[in-house]
Short mmCIF file of C-alpha atoms and ligand atoms in Angstrom, two decimals:
data_model
loop_
_atom_site.label_atom_id
_atom_site.label_comp_id
_atom_site.label_asym_id
_atom_site.label_seq_id
_atom_site.Cartn_x
_atom_site.Cartn_y
_atom_site.Cartn_z
CA MET F 2 0.00 0.00 0.00
CA LEU F 3 1.25 3.45 -0.95
CA LEU F 4 0.04 6.06 1.53
CA GLN F 5 0.33 9.84 1.75
CA VAL F 6 0.72 11.21 5.26
CA PRO F 7 -0.14 14.93 5.14
CA GLU F 8 1.53 17.58 7.31
CA VAL F 9 3.97 15.46 9.26
CA LEU F 10 5.63 18.86 9.65
CA SER F 11 3.72 22.11 9.15
CA ALA F 12 4.64 24.04 5.99
CA GLU F 13 6.22 26.75 8.19
CA GLU F 14 8.39 24.33 10.14
CA ALA F 15 9.43 22.44 7.00
CA ALA F 16 10.39 25.73 5.31
CA ALA F 17 12.52 26.75 8.32
CA TRP F 18 14.41 23.43 8.18
CA ARG F 19 14.76 23.84 4.43
CA THR F 20 16.67 27.10 4.93
CA LYS F 21 19.15 25.20 7.13
CA LEU F 22 19.34 22.35 4.62
CA ASP F 23 20.11 24.77 1.79
CA ALA F 24 23.10 26.09 3.74
CA ALA F 25 24.49 22.59 4.51
CA ASP F 26 27.32 20.60 2.90
CA TRP F 27 26.12 17.87 0.55
CA VAL F 28 28.14 14.81 -0.53
CA ASP F 29 27.76 12.18 -3.28
CA GLY F 30 24.61 10.13 -2.59
CA ARG F 31 26.33 6.84 -3.40
CA VAL F 32 27.77 6.75 0.17
CA THR F 33 24.68 4.84 1.41
CA ALA F 34 23.86 2.89 -1.76
CA GLY F 35 24.21 -0.85 -2.24
CA VAL F 36 26.13 -2.26 -5.22
CA GLN F 37 23.17 -2.38 -7.62
CA SER F 38 21.66 0.95 -6.60
CA ALA F 39 25.04 2.75 -6.71
CA ARG F 40 24.99 2.21 -10.47
CA VAL F 41 21.70 4.06 -10.89
CA LYS F 42 21.96 6.62 -8.09
CA ASN F 43 22.95 10.16 -8.96
CA ASN F 44 22.13 12.75 -6.30
CA ARG F 45 23.56 14.50 -3.24
CA GLN F 46 23.16 13.62 0.42
CA LEU F 47 23.70 15.26 3.74
CA ARG F 48 26.59 13.50 5.51
CA GLU F 49 25.20 10.80 7.82
CA GLY F 50 25.56 11.80 11.45
CA SER F 51 26.26 15.47 10.68
CA PRO F 52 24.80 17.82 13.35
CA LEU F 53 21.94 19.01 11.11
CA ALA F 54 21.09 15.47 9.95
CA ARG F 55 20.94 14.40 13.57
CA GLU F 56 18.94 17.38 14.82
CA LEU F 57 16.35 17.24 12.05
CA GLY F 58 16.31 13.42 12.09
CA ASP F 59 15.47 13.48 15.82
CA ARG F 60 12.73 16.02 15.20
CA ILE F 61 11.20 13.83 12.47
CA LEU F 62 11.30 10.74 14.71
CA GLU F 63 9.66 12.73 17.50
CA VAL F 64 6.76 14.01 15.37
CA LEU F 65 6.18 10.57 13.87
CA GLN F 66 5.53 9.24 17.37
CA HIS F 67 2.55 11.62 17.50
CA THR F 68 1.25 11.09 13.95
CA PRO F 69 -1.74 8.72 14.24
CA LEU F 70 -1.99 7.94 10.51
CA PHE F 71 1.70 6.92 10.40
CA LEU F 72 1.41 4.80 13.56
CA SER F 73 -1.71 3.04 12.31
CA ALA F 74 -0.31 2.36 8.83
CA ALA F 75 3.29 1.48 9.71
CA LEU F 76 2.93 -0.16 13.15
CA PRO F 77 6.59 0.76 13.64
CA LEU F 78 9.00 -1.34 15.66
CA ARG F 79 12.21 0.51 14.69
CA VAL F 80 12.87 3.52 12.48
CA PHE F 81 16.21 4.08 10.77
CA PRO F 82 17.67 7.54 11.56
CA PRO F 83 16.44 9.77 8.71
CA LEU F 84 18.79 10.60 5.83
CA PHE F 85 18.50 13.61 3.51
CA ASN F 86 18.93 13.98 -0.21
CA ARG F 87 19.00 16.75 -2.74
CA TYR F 88 18.41 16.38 -6.45
CA GLY F 89 19.41 19.22 -8.75
CA PRO F 90 19.18 19.48 -12.55
CA GLY F 91 20.34 16.22 -14.19
CA HIS F 92 20.13 14.22 -10.97
CA SER F 93 17.99 11.08 -10.82
CA PHE F 94 17.78 7.68 -9.15
CA GLY F 95 17.04 4.77 -11.49
CA SER F 96 14.85 1.78 -10.75
CA HIS F 97 15.90 -0.17 -7.62
CA VAL F 98 14.69 -1.98 -4.52
CA ASP F 99 16.04 -0.73 -1.18
CA ASN F 100 18.45 -3.01 0.72
CA ALA F 101 16.53 -5.41 2.96
CA ILE F 102 18.67 -4.90 6.06
CA ARG F 103 20.30 -1.66 7.25
CA GLN F 104 22.88 -1.42 9.99
CA VAL F 105 22.32 1.68 12.12
CA PRO F 106 25.74 3.41 11.98
CA GLY F 107 27.70 3.36 15.23
CA THR F 108 25.34 0.85 16.86
CA PRO F 109 24.89 -2.94 16.89
CA HIS F 110 21.27 -2.46 15.72
CA ARG F 111 19.90 -3.58 12.39
CA VAL F 112 16.65 -2.48 10.80
CA ARG F 113 14.74 -4.70 8.40
CA THR F 114 13.32 -2.34 5.82
CA ASP F 115 9.61 -3.16 5.61
CA LEU F 116 8.51 0.37 4.68
CA SER F 117 10.26 3.22 2.90
CA ALA F 118 9.40 6.84 3.63
CA THR F 119 10.05 10.08 1.76
CA LEU F 120 9.33 13.34 3.59
CA PHE F 121 9.38 16.34 1.27
CA PHE F 122 11.26 19.57 1.96
CA SER F 123 10.46 21.10 -1.44
CA ASP F 124 7.09 22.15 -2.82
CA PRO F 125 6.08 20.59 -6.16
CA ASP F 126 6.26 23.94 -7.98
CA GLU F 127 9.95 24.40 -7.04
CA TYR F 128 11.23 21.81 -9.50
CA GLU F 129 10.39 20.12 -12.78
CA GLY F 130 10.70 16.33 -13.03
CA GLY F 131 11.83 14.50 -9.89
CA GLU F 132 8.65 12.45 -9.44
CA LEU F 133 8.95 9.39 -7.21
CA LEU F 134 7.59 6.41 -9.15
CA VAL F 135 6.55 3.37 -7.12
CA GLU F 136 5.54 0.09 -8.78
CA ASP F 137 3.14 -2.36 -7.22
CA THR F 138 0.75 -5.00 -8.49
CA TYR F 139 -1.78 -2.28 -9.38
CA GLY F 140 0.68 -0.45 -11.65
CA VAL F 141 3.00 2.54 -11.32
CA HIS F 142 2.16 5.37 -8.90
CA GLN F 143 3.60 8.84 -9.26
CA VAL F 144 4.30 10.85 -6.11
CA LYS F 145 5.17 14.52 -5.70
CA LEU F 146 3.92 15.97 -2.42
CA PRO F 147 3.88 19.39 -0.74
CA MET F 148 6.58 20.40 1.73
CA GLY F 149 6.13 18.65 5.09
CA HIS F 150 4.08 15.76 3.62
CA MET F 151 5.33 12.18 3.53
CA ALA F 152 4.95 9.19 1.22
CA LEU F 153 5.04 5.72 2.77
CA TYR F 154 5.34 2.58 0.64
CA PRO F 155 6.42 -1.05 0.98
CA SER F 156 10.20 -1.42 0.66
CA THR F 157 9.57 -4.49 -1.49
CA SER F 158 8.46 -2.16 -4.33
CA LEU F 159 10.64 -1.25 -7.28
CA HIS F 160 10.91 2.54 -7.33
CA LYS F 161 12.84 5.40 -8.90
CA VAL F 162 13.14 9.19 -8.95
CA LEU F 163 12.79 10.69 -12.43
CA PRO F 164 15.46 13.13 -13.66
CA ILE F 165 15.19 16.70 -12.44
CA ARG F 166 14.90 19.19 -15.29
CA SER F 167 15.13 22.36 -13.18
CA GLY F 168 15.05 23.52 -9.56
CA ALA F 169 15.85 21.40 -6.51
CA ARG F 170 14.09 18.50 -4.82
CA VAL F 171 15.08 18.19 -1.17
CA ALA F 172 13.72 15.34 0.94
CA SER F 173 14.32 13.11 3.90
CA PHE F 174 14.25 9.37 3.35
CA PHE F 175 14.31 6.52 5.83
CA TRP F 176 13.06 3.03 6.55
CA ILE F 177 10.76 1.45 9.06
CA GLN F 178 10.84 -2.04 10.48
CA SER F 179 7.21 -2.80 11.23
CA MET F 180 5.85 -5.07 13.94
CA ILE F 181 4.01 -6.62 10.97
CA ARG F 182 6.49 -7.83 8.35
CA ASP F 183 3.90 -8.70 5.70
CA ASP F 184 2.43 -5.82 3.71
CA GLY F 185 -0.89 -7.65 3.17
CA GLN F 186 -1.41 -8.28 6.90
CA ARG F 187 -0.34 -4.72 7.73
CA THR F 188 -2.83 -3.33 5.21
CA LEU F 189 -5.67 -5.44 6.70
CA LEU F 190 -4.88 -4.12 10.18
CA PHE F 191 -4.77 -0.55 8.88
CA ASP F 192 -8.15 -0.95 7.16
CA LEU F 193 -9.65 -2.54 10.26
CA ASP F 194 -8.27 0.23 12.50
CA SER F 195 -9.62 2.92 10.14
CA GLY F 196 -13.07 1.28 10.26
CA ILE F 197 -12.96 1.06 14.07
CA GLN F 198 -12.03 4.75 14.33
CA ARG F 199 -15.00 5.67 12.15
CA ILE F 200 -17.53 3.49 13.99
CA SER F 201 -16.22 4.81 17.33
CA GLN F 202 -16.92 8.35 16.17
CA ASP F 203 -20.27 7.74 14.49
CA ALA F 204 -21.74 5.32 17.03
CA PRO F 205 -19.54 5.42 20.15
CA ASP F 206 -21.78 3.10 22.17
CA HIS F 207 -22.25 0.45 19.51
CA PRO F 208 -21.19 -2.95 20.91
CA SER F 209 -19.51 -3.81 17.58
CA ALA F 210 -16.86 -1.17 18.30
CA VAL F 211 -15.64 -3.20 21.29
CA GLN F 212 -15.88 -6.48 19.41
CA LEU F 213 -13.94 -5.17 16.41
CA THR F 214 -11.31 -3.62 18.67
CA GLY F 215 -10.91 -7.06 20.22
CA VAL F 216 -10.45 -8.61 16.78
CA TYR F 217 -7.84 -5.95 15.91
CA HIS F 218 -5.78 -6.66 19.02
CA ASN F 219 -6.08 -10.41 18.65
CA LEU F 220 -4.81 -10.25 15.07
CA LEU F 221 -1.99 -7.96 16.20
CA ARG F 222 -1.12 -10.45 18.95
CA ARG F 223 -1.09 -13.27 16.43
CA TRP F 224 1.03 -11.51 13.80
CA ALA F 225 3.31 -9.01 15.55
CA ASP F 226 7.07 -9.31 16.20
CA VAL F 227 8.10 -7.10 19.09
NI1 NI Z 310 15.12 3.66 -2.74
#
């Protein structure tokens, strides 16, 4: 499932971070690429562990903990510290699948990449090209979101970033290990949770709300790794 999570950061806050990002030092994006993706990756990245990457990464992780749509859709167990990329004219990232396992630098921890996230720090009218294209069994989806919004998609999907023709596309990207490894099971839980939220609002005293909540938790108990 490809999901848009609106306003993870407000437009004002995202724009303030963008000013800092524009003043930062950017290095060749191949520093975090695997062998196959290094051949198709052509962009710039903020150095991993640099003070700005850390400060903004921590802020993103903090807001995600209070973003109900993200929590319901991702059921996160671990989140990789956010990375940042910048595509200028001529930059692109060809078709690839993200590495399945990521070592968190400087720690013994590994993250299995169940979900990939892109949080935008550019508005769509700032650049031409640069669409994120995600392939799934329903076809190819094109993503270009406003500043502060985030795209979330299964890391099992082939995806690419089309060449930039003008302007700059600045974004944060990172991976989530979910308590629910399987995308199909995770999607069922998300749909069930969305239905429960709606019934709880429309008919708060309906006994089905309690019953369905029980079903949700019993499926989670059956399927989750924690
Ligand atoms: Ni990727």
